Amino acid sequence: MESGNDGTVDVFGVVMDFCDAGNSEEDMLPPPLLSPSSSTNRALRNSVPLAASLALILWSSPVCAGVLSGFPGIESIPGPQLPQVDFLNKFNEENQKKYAELDERFKQSPLLKELLEKSKMNKERNKREIQDKYCLRGAEWGVGVCSTDGMSEAEKEKFISILKQKAGTE
């Protein structure tokens, strides 16, 4: 805040006049808004933040992970060696042997072999059904491997009826 000899005070770049004698209404009016100096100042005030924002966006470098980016973490440090309890180790070994034996017995069971065989047959059957369905659709639409382009109407009808019988839709 600066004070002038003519009765004006400058507060944050705004000049205020405190003389009350001899001021007319024209002296009290603010300066015109479009004066050359004010429009330049306004343009400068608006362009500086815009330029700073564009500089940050266009020339920003990749973000670093931070202070601990090279730190391996607590998971990489081995924990303390815990005391071993003999009866728990023996119990664990017995369970491992028992479970391994049961797994081997299940893998050799006729039930598992039968289920795997059924699954393989179902997979092949389902694959064939899907291929037949899409072949039928392609024949009806005239596209794909089973397209009926170039066939007469009688041949098309016969071919589509054969595909429908094969797909089981007729």
PDB file of C-alpha atoms in Angstrom:
ATOM      1  CA  MET A   1       0.000   0.000   0.000  1.00  0.00           C
ATOM      2  CA  GLU A   2       1.508   3.278  -1.139  1.00  0.00           C
ATOM      3  CA  SER A   3       0.256   6.746  -0.497  1.00  0.00           C
ATOM      4  CA  GLY A   4       0.691   9.589  -2.978  1.00  0.00           C
ATOM      5  CA  ASN A   5       0.906  13.365  -2.318  1.00  0.00           C
ATOM      6  CA  ASP A   6      -2.239  14.020  -4.362  1.00  0.00           C
ATOM      7  CA  GLY A   7      -4.568  12.207  -1.931  1.00  0.00           C
ATOM      8  CA  THR A   8      -4.522   8.828  -3.682  1.00  0.00           C
ATOM      9  CA  VAL A   9      -3.701   5.479  -2.139  1.00  0.00           C
ATOM     10  CA  ASP A  10      -2.502   2.452  -4.150  1.00  0.00           C
ATOM     11  CA  VAL A  11      -3.854  -0.796  -2.637  1.00  0.00           C
ATOM     12  CA  PHE A  12      -2.908  -4.016  -4.502  1.00  0.00           C
ATOM     13  CA  GLY A  13      -2.631  -2.201  -7.808  1.00  0.00           C
ATOM     14  CA  VAL A  14      -5.947  -0.281  -7.397  1.00  0.00           C
ATOM     15  CA  VAL A  15      -5.617   3.479  -7.001  1.00  0.00           C
ATOM     16  CA  MET A  16      -8.188   5.024  -4.672  1.00  0.00           C
ATOM     17  CA  ASP A  17      -8.757   8.766  -4.438  1.00  0.00           C
ATOM     18  CA  PHE A  18      -9.540  10.116  -0.962  1.00  0.00           C
ATOM     19  CA  CYS A  19      -9.731  13.827  -1.800  1.00  0.00           C
ATOM     20  CA  ASP A  20     -13.291  15.019  -1.462  1.00  0.00           C
ATOM     21  CA  ALA A  21     -12.908  18.625  -2.516  1.00  0.00           C
ATOM     22  CA  GLY A  22     -13.248  19.638  -6.132  1.00  0.00           C
ATOM     23  CA  ASN A  23     -13.960  16.184  -7.600  1.00  0.00           C
ATOM     24  CA  SER A  24     -16.585  16.059 -10.306  1.00  0.00           C
ATOM     25  CA  GLU A  25     -18.605  13.050 -11.425  1.00  0.00           C
ATOM     26  CA  GLU A  26     -16.265  12.568 -14.391  1.00  0.00           C
ATOM     27  CA  ASP A  27     -13.312  12.221 -12.032  1.00  0.00           C
ATOM     28  CA  MET A  28     -15.164   9.514 -10.060  1.00  0.00           C
ATOM     29  CA  LEU A  29     -15.911   7.282 -13.100  1.00  0.00           C
ATOM     30  CA  PRO A  30     -13.667   4.260 -13.610  1.00  0.00           C
ATOM     31  CA  PRO A  31     -11.343   4.267 -16.609  1.00  0.00           C
ATOM     32  CA  PRO A  32     -12.799   2.869 -19.844  1.00  0.00           C
ATOM     33  CA  LEU A  33     -12.735  -0.928 -20.043  1.00  0.00           C
ATOM     34  CA  LEU A  34     -11.211  -1.139 -23.501  1.00  0.00           C
ATOM     35  CA  SER A  35      -8.266   1.154 -23.049  1.00  0.00           C
ATOM     36  CA  PRO A  36      -5.141  -0.188 -24.786  1.00  0.00           C
ATOM     37  CA  SER A  37      -3.237  -0.762 -21.571  1.00  0.00           C
ATOM     38  CA  SER A  38      -6.092  -2.578 -19.768  1.00  0.00           C
ATOM     39  CA  SER A  39      -6.877  -4.900 -22.708  1.00  0.00           C
ATOM     40  CA  THR A  40      -3.189  -5.776 -22.957  1.00  0.00           C
ATOM     41  CA  ASN A  41      -3.067  -6.483 -19.233  1.00  0.00           C
ATOM     42  CA  ARG A  42      -6.238  -8.586 -19.403  1.00  0.00           C
ATOM     43  CA  ALA A  43      -4.923 -10.592 -22.365  1.00  0.00           C
ATOM     44  CA  LEU A  44      -1.633 -11.105 -20.572  1.00  0.00           C
ATOM     45  CA  ARG A  45      -3.390 -12.186 -17.370  1.00  0.00           C
ATOM     46  CA  ASN A  46      -5.514 -14.720 -19.306  1.00  0.00           C
ATOM     47  CA  SER A  47      -2.705 -16.076 -21.466  1.00  0.00           C
ATOM     48  CA  VAL A  48      -0.155 -16.785 -18.711  1.00  0.00           C
ATOM     49  CA  PRO A  49      -2.188 -19.528 -16.940  1.00  0.00           C
ATOM     50  CA  LEU A  50      -3.201 -20.954 -20.306  1.00  0.00           C
ATOM     51  CA  ALA A  51       0.418 -21.114 -21.459  1.00  0.00           C
ATOM     52  CA  ALA A  52       1.489 -22.710 -18.173  1.00  0.00           C
ATOM     53  CA  SER A  53      -1.254 -25.342 -18.456  1.00  0.00           C
ATOM     54  CA  LEU A  54      -0.324 -26.159 -22.037  1.00  0.00           C
ATOM     55  CA  ALA A  55       3.349 -26.409 -21.089  1.00  0.00           C
ATOM     56  CA  LEU A  56       2.535 -28.886 -18.326  1.00  0.00           C
ATOM     57  CA  ILE A  57       0.320 -30.990 -20.575  1.00  0.00           C
ATOM     58  CA  LEU A  58       2.552 -31.055 -23.643  1.00  0.00           C
ATOM     59  CA  TRP A  59       5.978 -31.338 -22.052  1.00  0.00           C
ATOM     60  CA  SER A  60       5.289 -33.422 -18.971  1.00  0.00           C
ATOM     61  CA  SER A  61       7.670 -36.271 -18.275  1.00  0.00           C
ATOM     62  CA  PRO A  62       6.514 -39.706 -17.113  1.00  0.00           C
ATOM     63  CA  VAL A  63       5.534 -39.886 -13.483  1.00  0.00           C
ATOM     64  CA  CYS A  64       8.012 -41.583 -11.178  1.00  0.00           C
ATOM     65  CA  ALA A  65       6.737 -44.058  -8.630  1.00  0.00           C
ATOM     66  CA  GLY A  66       8.091 -42.003  -5.759  1.00  0.00           C
ATOM     67  CA  VAL A  67      10.659 -42.269  -3.038  1.00  0.00           C
ATOM     68  CA  LEU A  68      10.212 -46.008  -2.469  1.00  0.00           C
ATOM     69  CA  SER A  69      10.101 -46.962  -6.156  1.00  0.00           C
ATOM     70  CA  GLY A  70      13.352 -48.930  -5.945  1.00  0.00           C
ATOM     71  CA  PHE A  71      12.611 -50.467  -2.553  1.00  0.00           C
ATOM     72  CA  PRO A  72      12.083 -54.242  -2.866  1.00  0.00           C
ATOM     73  CA  GLY A  73       9.410 -54.349  -0.186  1.00  0.00           C
ATOM     74  CA  ILE A  74       8.854 -56.284   2.973  1.00  0.00           C
ATOM     75  CA  GLU A  75       7.855 -59.463   1.105  1.00  0.00           C
ATOM     76  CA  SER A  76      11.411 -59.966  -0.153  1.00  0.00           C
ATOM     77  CA  ILE A  77      12.837 -60.209   3.357  1.00  0.00           C
ATOM     78  CA  PRO A  78      12.686 -63.776   4.684  1.00  0.00           C
ATOM     79  CA  GLY A  79      10.914 -64.165   7.995  1.00  0.00           C
ATOM     80  CA  PRO A  80      12.467 -65.653  11.080  1.00  0.00           C
ATOM     81  CA  GLN A  81      12.878 -69.420  11.280  1.00  0.00           C
ATOM     82  CA  LEU A  82      10.036 -70.828  13.371  1.00  0.00           C
ATOM     83  CA  PRO A  83      10.629 -73.697  15.768  1.00  0.00           C
ATOM     84  CA  GLN A  84       9.742 -77.114  14.340  1.00  0.00           C
ATOM     85  CA  VAL A  85       7.397 -79.358  16.303  1.00  0.00           C
ATOM     86  CA  ASP A  86       8.146 -83.048  15.709  1.00  0.00           C
ATOM     87  CA  PHE A  87       4.628 -84.429  16.112  1.00  0.00           C
ATOM     88  CA  LEU A  88       3.243 -81.822  13.664  1.00  0.00           C
ATOM     89  CA  ASN A  89       5.914 -82.688  11.086  1.00  0.00           C
ATOM     90  CA  LYS A  90       5.130 -86.408  11.465  1.00  0.00           C
ATOM     91  CA  PHE A  91       1.365 -85.728  11.207  1.00  0.00           C
ATOM     92  CA  ASN A  92       1.926 -83.633   8.053  1.00  0.00           C
ATOM     93  CA  GLU A  93       4.051 -86.341   6.388  1.00  0.00           C
ATOM     94  CA  GLU A  94       1.437 -89.025   7.143  1.00  0.00           C
ATOM     95  CA  ASN A  95      -1.332 -86.851   5.692  1.00  0.00           C
ATOM     96  CA  GLN A  96       0.716 -86.132   2.552  1.00  0.00           C
ATOM     97  CA  LYS A  97       1.284 -89.868   1.995  1.00  0.00           C
ATOM     98  CA  LYS A  98      -2.389 -90.655   2.619  1.00  0.00           C
ATOM     99  CA  TYR A  99      -3.600 -87.958   0.206  1.00  0.00           C
ATOM    100  CA  ALA A 100      -1.099 -89.000  -2.488  1.00  0.00           C
ATOM    101  CA  GLU A 101      -2.304 -92.608  -2.198  1.00  0.00           C
ATOM    102  CA  LEU A 102      -5.969 -91.557  -2.420  1.00  0.00           C
ATOM    103  CA  ASP A 103      -5.240 -89.357  -5.451  1.00  0.00           C
ATOM    104  CA  GLU A 104      -3.484 -92.221  -7.214  1.00  0.00           C
ATOM    105  CA  ARG A 105      -6.350 -94.596  -6.435  1.00  0.00           C
ATOM    106  CA  PHE A 106      -8.897 -92.089  -7.799  1.00  0.00           C
ATOM    107  CA  LYS A 107      -6.884 -91.571 -10.991  1.00  0.00           C
ATOM    108  CA  GLN A 108      -6.937 -95.340 -11.583  1.00  0.00           C
ATOM    109  CA  SER A 109     -10.649 -95.738 -10.790  1.00  0.00           C
ATOM    110  CA  PRO A 110     -12.994 -96.992 -13.521  1.00  0.00           C
ATOM    111  CA  LEU A 111     -15.488 -94.225 -12.652  1.00  0.00           C
ATOM    112  CA  LEU A 112     -13.026 -91.479 -13.574  1.00  0.00           C
ATOM    113  CA  LYS A 113     -12.047 -93.246 -16.800  1.00  0.00           C
ATOM    114  CA  GLU A 114     -15.717 -93.635 -17.741  1.00  0.00           C
ATOM    115  CA  LEU A 115     -16.456 -89.965 -17.041  1.00  0.00           C
ATOM    116  CA  LEU A 116     -13.434 -88.807 -19.049  1.00  0.00           C
ATOM    117  CA  GLU A 117     -14.511 -90.960 -21.997  1.00  0.00           C
ATOM    118  CA  LYS A 118     -18.079 -89.564 -21.865  1.00  0.00           C
ATOM    119  CA  SER A 119     -16.703 -86.045 -21.682  1.00  0.00           C
ATOM    120  CA  LYS A 120     -14.536 -86.607 -24.758  1.00  0.00           C
ATOM    121  CA  MET A 121     -17.476 -88.072 -26.708  1.00  0.00           C
ATOM    122  CA  ASN A 122     -19.767 -85.190 -25.669  1.00  0.00           C
ATOM    123  CA  LYS A 123     -17.144 -82.682 -26.748  1.00  0.00           C
ATOM    124  CA  GLU A 124     -16.899 -84.238 -30.221  1.00  0.00           C
ATOM    125  CA  ARG A 125     -20.696 -84.517 -30.534  1.00  0.00           C
ATOM    126  CA  ASN A 126     -21.253 -80.905 -29.464  1.00  0.00           C
ATOM    127  CA  LYS A 127     -18.574 -79.708 -31.883  1.00  0.00           C
ATOM    128  CA  ARG A 128     -20.277 -81.568 -34.755  1.00  0.00           C
ATOM    129  CA  GLU A 129     -23.705 -80.189 -33.798  1.00  0.00           C
ATOM    130  CA  ILE A 130     -22.396 -76.632 -33.760  1.00  0.00           C
ATOM    131  CA  GLN A 131     -20.700 -77.102 -37.142  1.00  0.00           C
ATOM    132  CA  ASP A 132     -23.904 -78.553 -38.607  1.00  0.00           C
ATOM    133  CA  LYS A 133     -25.961 -75.687 -37.215  1.00  0.00           C
ATOM    134  CA  TYR A 134     -23.650 -73.047 -38.714  1.00  0.00           C
ATOM    135  CA  CYS A 135     -23.432 -74.941 -42.004  1.00  0.00           C
ATOM    136  CA  LEU A 136     -27.246 -74.958 -42.199  1.00  0.00           C
ATOM    137  CA  ARG A 137     -27.385 -71.241 -41.428  1.00  0.00           C
ATOM    138  CA  GLY A 138     -24.713 -70.523 -44.066  1.00  0.00           C
ATOM    139  CA  ALA A 139     -26.629 -72.568 -46.649  1.00  0.00           C
ATOM    140  CA  GLU A 140     -29.876 -70.716 -45.903  1.00  0.00           C
ATOM    141  CA  TRP A 141     -28.145 -67.335 -46.139  1.00  0.00           C
ATOM    142  CA  GLY A 142     -25.944 -68.283 -49.091  1.00  0.00           C
ATOM    143  CA  VAL A 143     -22.618 -67.583 -47.355  1.00  0.00           C
ATOM    144  CA  GLY A 144     -19.673 -69.553 -46.004  1.00  0.00           C
ATOM    145  CA  VAL A 145     -18.418 -73.059 -46.701  1.00  0.00           C
ATOM    146  CA  CYS A 146     -21.928 -74.489 -47.068  1.00  0.00           C
ATOM    147  CA  SER A 147     -23.094 -71.755 -49.426  1.00  0.00           C
ATOM    148  CA  THR A 148     -25.680 -72.718 -52.025  1.00  0.00           C
ATOM    149  CA  ASP A 149     -24.490 -70.216 -54.616  1.00  0.00           C
ATOM    150  CA  GLY A 150     -24.520 -71.712 -58.087  1.00  0.00           C
ATOM    151  CA  MET A 151     -27.140 -74.367 -57.260  1.00  0.00           C
ATOM    152  CA  SER A 152     -30.557 -74.535 -58.817  1.00  0.00           C
ATOM    153  CA  GLU A 153     -33.601 -74.038 -56.576  1.00  0.00           C
ATOM    154  CA  ALA A 154     -34.282 -77.791 -56.427  1.00  0.00           C
ATOM    155  CA  GLU A 155     -30.666 -78.538 -55.474  1.00  0.00           C
ATOM    156  CA  LYS A 156     -30.748 -75.808 -52.816  1.00  0.00           C
ATOM    157  CA  GLU A 157     -33.930 -77.194 -51.265  1.00  0.00           C
ATOM    158  CA  LYS A 158     -32.565 -80.746 -51.289  1.00  0.00           C
ATOM    159  CA  PHE A 159     -29.228 -79.646 -49.788  1.00  0.00           C
ATOM    160  CA  ILE A 160     -30.908 -77.589 -47.042  1.00  0.00           C
ATOM    161  CA  SER A 161     -33.292 -80.433 -46.168  1.00  0.00           C
ATOM    162  CA  ILE A 162     -30.313 -82.826 -45.848  1.00  0.00           C
ATOM    163  CA  LEU A 163     -28.555 -80.301 -43.572  1.00  0.00           C
ATOM    164  CA  LYS A 164     -31.711 -79.918 -41.469  1.00  0.00           C
ATOM    165  CA  GLN A 165     -31.973 -83.681 -41.037  1.00  0.00           C
ATOM    166  CA  LYS A 166     -28.296 -83.858 -40.097  1.00  0.00           C
ATOM    167  CA  ALA A 167     -28.664 -80.987 -37.613  1.00  0.00           C
ATOM    168  CA  GLY A 168     -31.835 -82.549 -36.214  1.00  0.00           C
ATOM    169  CA  THR A 169     -34.038 -79.494 -36.722  1.00  0.00           C
ATOM    170  CA  GLU A 170     -36.504 -81.134 -39.092  1.00  0.00           C
TER     171      GLU A 170
END
